[in-house]
Short mmCIF file of C-alpha atoms and ligand atoms in Angstrom, two decimals:
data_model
loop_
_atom_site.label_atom_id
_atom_site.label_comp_id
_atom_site.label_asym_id
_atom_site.label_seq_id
_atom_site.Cartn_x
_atom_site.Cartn_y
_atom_site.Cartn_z
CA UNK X 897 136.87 80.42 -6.82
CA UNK X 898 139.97 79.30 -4.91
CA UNK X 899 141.70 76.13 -5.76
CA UNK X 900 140.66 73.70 -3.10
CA UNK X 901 142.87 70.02 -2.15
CA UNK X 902 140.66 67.41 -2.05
CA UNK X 903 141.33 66.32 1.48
CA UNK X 904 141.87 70.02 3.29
CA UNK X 905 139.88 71.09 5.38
CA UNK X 906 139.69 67.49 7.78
CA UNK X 907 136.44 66.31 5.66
CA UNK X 908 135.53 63.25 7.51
CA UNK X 909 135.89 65.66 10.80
CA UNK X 910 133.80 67.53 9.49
CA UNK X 911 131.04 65.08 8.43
CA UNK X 912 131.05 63.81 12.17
CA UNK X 913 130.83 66.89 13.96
CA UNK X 914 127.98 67.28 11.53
CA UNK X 915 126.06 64.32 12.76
CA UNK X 916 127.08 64.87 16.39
CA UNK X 917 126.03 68.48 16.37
CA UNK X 918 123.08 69.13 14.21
CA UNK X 919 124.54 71.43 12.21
CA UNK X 920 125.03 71.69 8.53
CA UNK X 921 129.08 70.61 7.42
CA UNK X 922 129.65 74.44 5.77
CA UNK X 923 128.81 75.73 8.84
CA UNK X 924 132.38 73.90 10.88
CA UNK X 925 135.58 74.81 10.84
CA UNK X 926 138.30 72.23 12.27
CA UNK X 927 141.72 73.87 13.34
CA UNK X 928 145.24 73.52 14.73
CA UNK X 929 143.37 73.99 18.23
CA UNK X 930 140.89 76.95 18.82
CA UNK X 931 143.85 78.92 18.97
CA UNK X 932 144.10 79.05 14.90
CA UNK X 933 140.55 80.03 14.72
CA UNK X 934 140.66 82.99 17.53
CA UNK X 935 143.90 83.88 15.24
CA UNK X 936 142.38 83.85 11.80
CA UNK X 937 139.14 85.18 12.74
CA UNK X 938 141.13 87.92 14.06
CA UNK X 939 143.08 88.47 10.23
CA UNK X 940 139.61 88.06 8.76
CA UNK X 941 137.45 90.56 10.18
CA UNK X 942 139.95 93.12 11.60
CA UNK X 943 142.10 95.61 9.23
CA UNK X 944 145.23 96.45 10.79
CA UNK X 945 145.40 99.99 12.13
CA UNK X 946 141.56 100.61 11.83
CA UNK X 947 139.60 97.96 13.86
CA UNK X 948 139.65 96.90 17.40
CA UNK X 949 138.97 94.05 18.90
CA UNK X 950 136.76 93.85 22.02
CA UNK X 951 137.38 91.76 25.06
CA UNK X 952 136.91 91.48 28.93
CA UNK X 953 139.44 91.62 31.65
CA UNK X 954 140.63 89.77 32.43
CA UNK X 955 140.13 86.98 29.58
CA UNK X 956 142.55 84.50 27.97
CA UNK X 957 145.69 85.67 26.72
CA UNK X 958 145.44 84.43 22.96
CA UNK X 959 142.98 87.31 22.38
CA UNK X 960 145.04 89.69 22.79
CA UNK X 961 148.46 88.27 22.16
CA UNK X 962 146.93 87.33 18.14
CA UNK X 963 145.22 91.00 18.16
CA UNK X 964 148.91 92.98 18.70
CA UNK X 965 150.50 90.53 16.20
CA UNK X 966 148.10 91.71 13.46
CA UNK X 967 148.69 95.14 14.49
CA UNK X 968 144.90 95.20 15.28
CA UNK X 969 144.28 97.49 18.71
CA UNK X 970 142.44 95.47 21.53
CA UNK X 971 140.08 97.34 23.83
CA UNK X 972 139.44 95.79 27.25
CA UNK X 973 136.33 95.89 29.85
CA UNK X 974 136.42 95.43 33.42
CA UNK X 975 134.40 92.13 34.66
CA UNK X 976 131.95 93.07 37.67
CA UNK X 977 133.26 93.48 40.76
CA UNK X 978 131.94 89.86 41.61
CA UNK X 979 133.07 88.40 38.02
CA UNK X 980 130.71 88.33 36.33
CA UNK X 981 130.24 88.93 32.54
CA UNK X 982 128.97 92.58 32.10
CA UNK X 983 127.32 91.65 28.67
CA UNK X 984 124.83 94.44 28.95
CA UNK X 985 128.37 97.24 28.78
CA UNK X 986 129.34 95.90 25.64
CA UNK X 987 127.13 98.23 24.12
CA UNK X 988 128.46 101.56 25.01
CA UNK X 989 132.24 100.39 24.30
CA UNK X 990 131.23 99.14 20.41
CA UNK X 991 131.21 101.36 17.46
CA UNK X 992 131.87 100.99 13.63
CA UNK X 993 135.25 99.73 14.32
CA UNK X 994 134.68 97.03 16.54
CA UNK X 995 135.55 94.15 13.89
CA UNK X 996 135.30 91.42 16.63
CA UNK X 997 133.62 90.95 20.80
CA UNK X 998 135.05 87.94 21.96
CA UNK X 999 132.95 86.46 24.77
CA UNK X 1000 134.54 83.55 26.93
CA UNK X 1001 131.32 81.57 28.51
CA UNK X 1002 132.29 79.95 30.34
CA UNK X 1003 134.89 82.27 31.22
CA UNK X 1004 138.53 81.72 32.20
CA UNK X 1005 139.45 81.66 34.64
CA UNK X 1006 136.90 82.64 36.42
CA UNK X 1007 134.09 80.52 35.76
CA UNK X 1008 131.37 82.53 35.19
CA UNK X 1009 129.17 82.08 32.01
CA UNK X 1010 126.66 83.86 30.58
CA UNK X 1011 123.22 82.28 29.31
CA UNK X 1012 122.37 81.90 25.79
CA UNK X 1013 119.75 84.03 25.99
CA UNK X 1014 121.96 86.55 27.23
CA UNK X 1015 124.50 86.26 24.14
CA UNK X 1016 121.21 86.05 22.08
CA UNK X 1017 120.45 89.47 23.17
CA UNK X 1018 123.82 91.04 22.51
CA UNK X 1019 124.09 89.34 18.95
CA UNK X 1020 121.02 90.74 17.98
CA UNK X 1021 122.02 94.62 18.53
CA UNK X 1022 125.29 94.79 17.61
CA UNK X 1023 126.35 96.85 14.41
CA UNK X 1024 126.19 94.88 11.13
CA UNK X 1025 130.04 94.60 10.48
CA UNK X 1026 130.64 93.33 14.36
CA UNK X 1027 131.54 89.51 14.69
CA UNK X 1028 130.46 88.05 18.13
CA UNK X 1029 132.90 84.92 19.05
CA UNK X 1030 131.11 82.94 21.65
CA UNK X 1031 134.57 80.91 23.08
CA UNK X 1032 132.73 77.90 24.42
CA UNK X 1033 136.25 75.92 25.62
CA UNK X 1034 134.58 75.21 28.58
CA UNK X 1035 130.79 74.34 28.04
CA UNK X 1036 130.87 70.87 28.24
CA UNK X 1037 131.00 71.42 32.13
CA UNK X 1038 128.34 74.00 32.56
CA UNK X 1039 124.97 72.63 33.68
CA UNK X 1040 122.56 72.91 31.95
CA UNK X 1041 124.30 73.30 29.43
CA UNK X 1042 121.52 74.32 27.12
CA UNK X 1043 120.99 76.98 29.31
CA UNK X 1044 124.37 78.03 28.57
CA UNK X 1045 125.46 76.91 25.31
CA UNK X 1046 124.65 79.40 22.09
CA UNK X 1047 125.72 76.69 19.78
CA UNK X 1048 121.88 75.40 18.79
CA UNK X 1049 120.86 78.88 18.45
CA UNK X 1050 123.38 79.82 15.82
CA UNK X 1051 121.25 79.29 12.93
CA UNK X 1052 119.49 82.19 13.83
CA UNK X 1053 122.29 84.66 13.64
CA UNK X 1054 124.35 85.44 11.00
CA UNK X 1055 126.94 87.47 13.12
CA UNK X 1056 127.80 84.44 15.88
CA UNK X 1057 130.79 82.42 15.82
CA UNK X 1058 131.25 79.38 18.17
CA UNK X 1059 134.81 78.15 19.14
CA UNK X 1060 134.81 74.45 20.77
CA UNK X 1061 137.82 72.86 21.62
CA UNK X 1062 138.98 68.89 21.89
CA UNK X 1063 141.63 70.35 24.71
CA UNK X 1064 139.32 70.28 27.68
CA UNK X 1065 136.30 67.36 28.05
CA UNK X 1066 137.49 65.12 25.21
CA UNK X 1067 141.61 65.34 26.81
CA UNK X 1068 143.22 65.80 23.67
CA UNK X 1069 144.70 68.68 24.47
CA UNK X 1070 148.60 67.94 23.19
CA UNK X 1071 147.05 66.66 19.76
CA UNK X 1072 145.84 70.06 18.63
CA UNK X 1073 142.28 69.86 17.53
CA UNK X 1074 139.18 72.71 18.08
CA UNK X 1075 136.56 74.05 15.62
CA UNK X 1076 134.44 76.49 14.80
CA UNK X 1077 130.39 77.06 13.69
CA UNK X 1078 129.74 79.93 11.86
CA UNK X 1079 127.64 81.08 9.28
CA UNK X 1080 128.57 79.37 5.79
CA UNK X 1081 129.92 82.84 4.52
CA UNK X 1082 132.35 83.09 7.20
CA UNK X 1083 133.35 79.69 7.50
CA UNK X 1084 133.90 79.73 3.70
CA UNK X 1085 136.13 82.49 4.38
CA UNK X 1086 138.43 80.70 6.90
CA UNK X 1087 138.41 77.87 4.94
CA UNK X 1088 140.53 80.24 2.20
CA UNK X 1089 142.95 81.82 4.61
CA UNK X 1090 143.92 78.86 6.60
CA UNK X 1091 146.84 76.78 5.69
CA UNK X 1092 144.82 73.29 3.92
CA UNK X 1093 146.49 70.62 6.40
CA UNK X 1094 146.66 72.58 9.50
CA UNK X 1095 144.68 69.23 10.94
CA UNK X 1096 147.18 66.48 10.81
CA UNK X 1097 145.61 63.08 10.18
CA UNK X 1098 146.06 61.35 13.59
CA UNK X 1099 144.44 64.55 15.37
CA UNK X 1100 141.43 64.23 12.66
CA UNK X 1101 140.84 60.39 13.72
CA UNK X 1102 141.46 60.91 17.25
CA UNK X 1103 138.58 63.66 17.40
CA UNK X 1104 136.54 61.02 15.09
CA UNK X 1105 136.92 58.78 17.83
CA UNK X 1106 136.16 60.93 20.87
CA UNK X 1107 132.98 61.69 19.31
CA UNK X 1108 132.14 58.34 19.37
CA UNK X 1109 133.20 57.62 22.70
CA UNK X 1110 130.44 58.42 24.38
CA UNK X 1111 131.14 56.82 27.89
CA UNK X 1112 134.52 58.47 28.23
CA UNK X 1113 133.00 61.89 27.61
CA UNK X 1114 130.43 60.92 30.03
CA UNK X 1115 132.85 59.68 33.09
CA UNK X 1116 135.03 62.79 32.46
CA UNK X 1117 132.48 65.39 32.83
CA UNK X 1118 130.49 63.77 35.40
CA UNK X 1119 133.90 63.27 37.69
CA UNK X 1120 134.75 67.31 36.77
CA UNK X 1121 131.24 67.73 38.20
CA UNK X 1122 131.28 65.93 41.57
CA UNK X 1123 135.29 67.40 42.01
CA UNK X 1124 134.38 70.38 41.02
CA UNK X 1125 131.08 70.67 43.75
CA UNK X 1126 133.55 68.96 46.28
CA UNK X 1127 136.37 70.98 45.64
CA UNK X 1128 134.02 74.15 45.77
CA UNK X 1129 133.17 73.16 49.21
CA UNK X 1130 136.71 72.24 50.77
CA UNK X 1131 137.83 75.60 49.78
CA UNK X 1132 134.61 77.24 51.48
CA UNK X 1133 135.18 75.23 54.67
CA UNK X 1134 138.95 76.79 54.19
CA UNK X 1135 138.23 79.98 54.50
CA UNK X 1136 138.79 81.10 51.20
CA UNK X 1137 136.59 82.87 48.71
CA UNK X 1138 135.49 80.64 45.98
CA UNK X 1139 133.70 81.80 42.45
CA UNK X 1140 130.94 80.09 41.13
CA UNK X 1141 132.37 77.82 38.44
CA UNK X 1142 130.65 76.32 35.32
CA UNK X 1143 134.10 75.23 34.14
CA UNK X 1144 136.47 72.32 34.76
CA UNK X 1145 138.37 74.54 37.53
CA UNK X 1146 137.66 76.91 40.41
CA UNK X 1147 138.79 80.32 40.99
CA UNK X 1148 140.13 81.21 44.79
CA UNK X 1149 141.31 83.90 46.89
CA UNK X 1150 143.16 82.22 50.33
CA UNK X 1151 142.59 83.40 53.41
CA UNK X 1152 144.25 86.91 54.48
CA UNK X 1153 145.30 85.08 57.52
CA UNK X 1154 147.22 83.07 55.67
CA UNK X 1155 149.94 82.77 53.30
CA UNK X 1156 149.57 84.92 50.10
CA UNK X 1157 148.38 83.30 46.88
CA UNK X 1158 151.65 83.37 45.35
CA UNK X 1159 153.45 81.46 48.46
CA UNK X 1160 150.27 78.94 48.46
CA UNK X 1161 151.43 78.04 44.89
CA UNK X 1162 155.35 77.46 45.69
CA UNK X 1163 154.37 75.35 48.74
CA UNK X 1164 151.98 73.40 46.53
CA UNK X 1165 154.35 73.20 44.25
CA UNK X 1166 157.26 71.91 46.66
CA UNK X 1167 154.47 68.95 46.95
CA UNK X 1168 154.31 68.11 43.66
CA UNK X 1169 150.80 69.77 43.17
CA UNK X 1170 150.69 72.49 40.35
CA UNK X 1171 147.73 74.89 40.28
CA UNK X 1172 148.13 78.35 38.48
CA UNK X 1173 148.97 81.82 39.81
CA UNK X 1174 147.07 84.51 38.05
CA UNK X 1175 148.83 87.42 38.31
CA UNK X 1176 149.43 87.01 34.19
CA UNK X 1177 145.94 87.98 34.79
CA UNK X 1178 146.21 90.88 36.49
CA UNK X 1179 144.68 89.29 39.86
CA UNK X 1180 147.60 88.13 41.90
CA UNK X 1181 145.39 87.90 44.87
CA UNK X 1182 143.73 84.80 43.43
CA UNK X 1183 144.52 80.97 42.10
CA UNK X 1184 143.13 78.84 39.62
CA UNK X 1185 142.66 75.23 40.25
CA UNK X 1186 141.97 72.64 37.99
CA UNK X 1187 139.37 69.95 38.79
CA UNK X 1188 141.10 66.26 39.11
CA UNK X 1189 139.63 62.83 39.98
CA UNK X 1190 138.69 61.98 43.96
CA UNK X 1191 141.63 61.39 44.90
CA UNK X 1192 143.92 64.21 43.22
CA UNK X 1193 141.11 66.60 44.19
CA UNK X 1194 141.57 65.00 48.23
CA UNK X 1195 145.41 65.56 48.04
CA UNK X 1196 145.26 68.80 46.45
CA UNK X 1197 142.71 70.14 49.22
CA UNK X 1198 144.31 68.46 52.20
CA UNK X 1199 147.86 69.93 50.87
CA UNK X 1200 145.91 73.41 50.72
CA UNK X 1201 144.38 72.41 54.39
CA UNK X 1202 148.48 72.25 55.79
CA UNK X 1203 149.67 75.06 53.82
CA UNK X 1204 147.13 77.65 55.39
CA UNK X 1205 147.22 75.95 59.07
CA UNK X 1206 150.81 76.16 59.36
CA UNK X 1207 151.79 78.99 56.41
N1 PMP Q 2 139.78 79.37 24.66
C1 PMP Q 2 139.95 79.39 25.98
C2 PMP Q 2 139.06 80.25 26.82
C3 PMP Q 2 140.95 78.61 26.58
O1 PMP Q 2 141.13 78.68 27.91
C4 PMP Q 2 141.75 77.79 25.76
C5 PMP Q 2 142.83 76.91 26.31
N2 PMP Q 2 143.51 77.34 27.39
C6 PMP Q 2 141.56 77.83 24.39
C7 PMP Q 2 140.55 78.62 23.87
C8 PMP Q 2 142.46 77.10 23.44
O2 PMP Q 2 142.11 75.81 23.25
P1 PMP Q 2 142.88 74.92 22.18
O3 PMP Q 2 143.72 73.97 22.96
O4 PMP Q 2 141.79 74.25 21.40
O5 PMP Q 2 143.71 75.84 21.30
#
């Protein structure tokens, strides 16, 4: 039995995600952001030189980045054509080696999400040793979300992880703070690799807090909703290509008669309005913007409306 500090771990955290989620405390695991728990799930399950590490493409960076640093090998496959999560080609890409599929649902940066019952399906034929991390960053804005989210589900599979983050509908992005539900043996596991205070105090309170501040959550996702169905429909009227988005931001490709993505960023930019390129992504073609209140959302699409009229 390893020697455990009587505070590590962020116990009170712990206690209220508990409460607020249904789910039993040795299930959770709080961390530095989900970034420490993509990164230690990937030292847990994957040996170096042996495993791989499944993932889409394009999908968020940390995957992969964390993967090469343990020397573990990451294997990539394509989204659909229209972006869409091809859970059903997971299948003929796993094999004994495939330590960990990391699913993004909602995924960034496109959007698209897959349903619980889809990830339901996939969790319950993949090989014994494979770890399926369900990276829900991004549920709190798909709708329903119970449609969406695996999280309720989890008791009944013992190979599901769930990553949730404090970055995204609670704003606490700069403070560090994410978890994980797992089954107890894992989360026992991470619990013994990760460094005991990883969770500094004023994070730990702060996500106390946000739990509890139910009317904040409430205003935040509700305003990402109505931008996000606005902003959906300014870019239509645009001209340009918009994905269907259960996130907190929208995926675009402008108009070819316009300027190219890349020059629609630097002219936003010149105005003070920062979206992201996402050629890091391997789709220069393309933008991601994130979802503001009215009025950011009003500047940021009459900016856009200038910027393709005039180039
Ligand atoms: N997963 C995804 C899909 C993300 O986009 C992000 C943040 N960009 C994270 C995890 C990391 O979140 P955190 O701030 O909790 O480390």
């Amino acid at each position: 039995m390893a020697f455990r500090y009587p505070q590590a771990g962020s116990p009170r955290l712990v206690s209220a995600l508990s409460r607020h989620l249904g789910v039993p405390r040795d299930t959770i695991v709080a961390g530095n952001g989900s970034d420490e728990l993509i990164d230690l799930l990937i030292r847990i399950k994957a040996r170096p030189g042996r495993d791989h590490v499944l993932a889409f493409r394009p999908c968020f960076s940390i995957y992969e980045v964390q993967s090469r640093l343990c020397g573990v090998e990451m294997r990539r496959i394509a989204l659909e054509q229209d972006f869409s999560l091809p859970l059903a080609a997971i299948m003929d890409h796993v094999d004994e080696s495939t330590a960990i599929v990391f699913v993004t649902s909602p995924d960034n940066p496109s959007g698209a999400a897959a349903t619980a019952d889809e990830i339901a399906c996939l969790a319950g034929v993949l090989p014994r040793g494979t770890l399926l991390v369900v990276d829900e960053a991004y549920v709190d804005f798909a709708r329903p979300m119970e449609r969406y989210s695996i999280l309720p589900r989890l008791a009944q599979h013992d190979n599901v992880a769930v990553l949730r983050t404090f970055s995204k509908a609670y704003g606490l992005a700069g403070l560090r703070l994410g978890y994980g539900v797992m089954p107890a043996w894992l989360a026992d596991l991470v619990q013994r690799v990760k460094l005991p205070f990883s969770v500094n105090l004023l994070a730990e309170e702060a996500g106390i807090a946000a739990l509890e501040d139910e009317v904040f959550y409430r205003a935040t996702v509700d305003t990402t909703l109505a931008g996000r169905s606005f902003l959906a429909a300014e870019l239509a009227r645009l001209g340009c290509r918009v994905l269907p988005s259960q996130a907190n931001f929208l995926m675009f490709e402008p108009p070819a008669s316009g300027p190219a993505a890349q020059a629609v960023f630097e002219r936003l930019l010149r105005r003070g309005i920062i979206i992201r390129p996402l050629k890091s992504y391997g789709l220069p073609g393309f933008l991601r913007v994130s979802v503001g209140n009215m009025e950011e959302n009003r500047v940021f699409a009459l900016a856009l409306e200038e910027i393709l009229a005039h180039g």
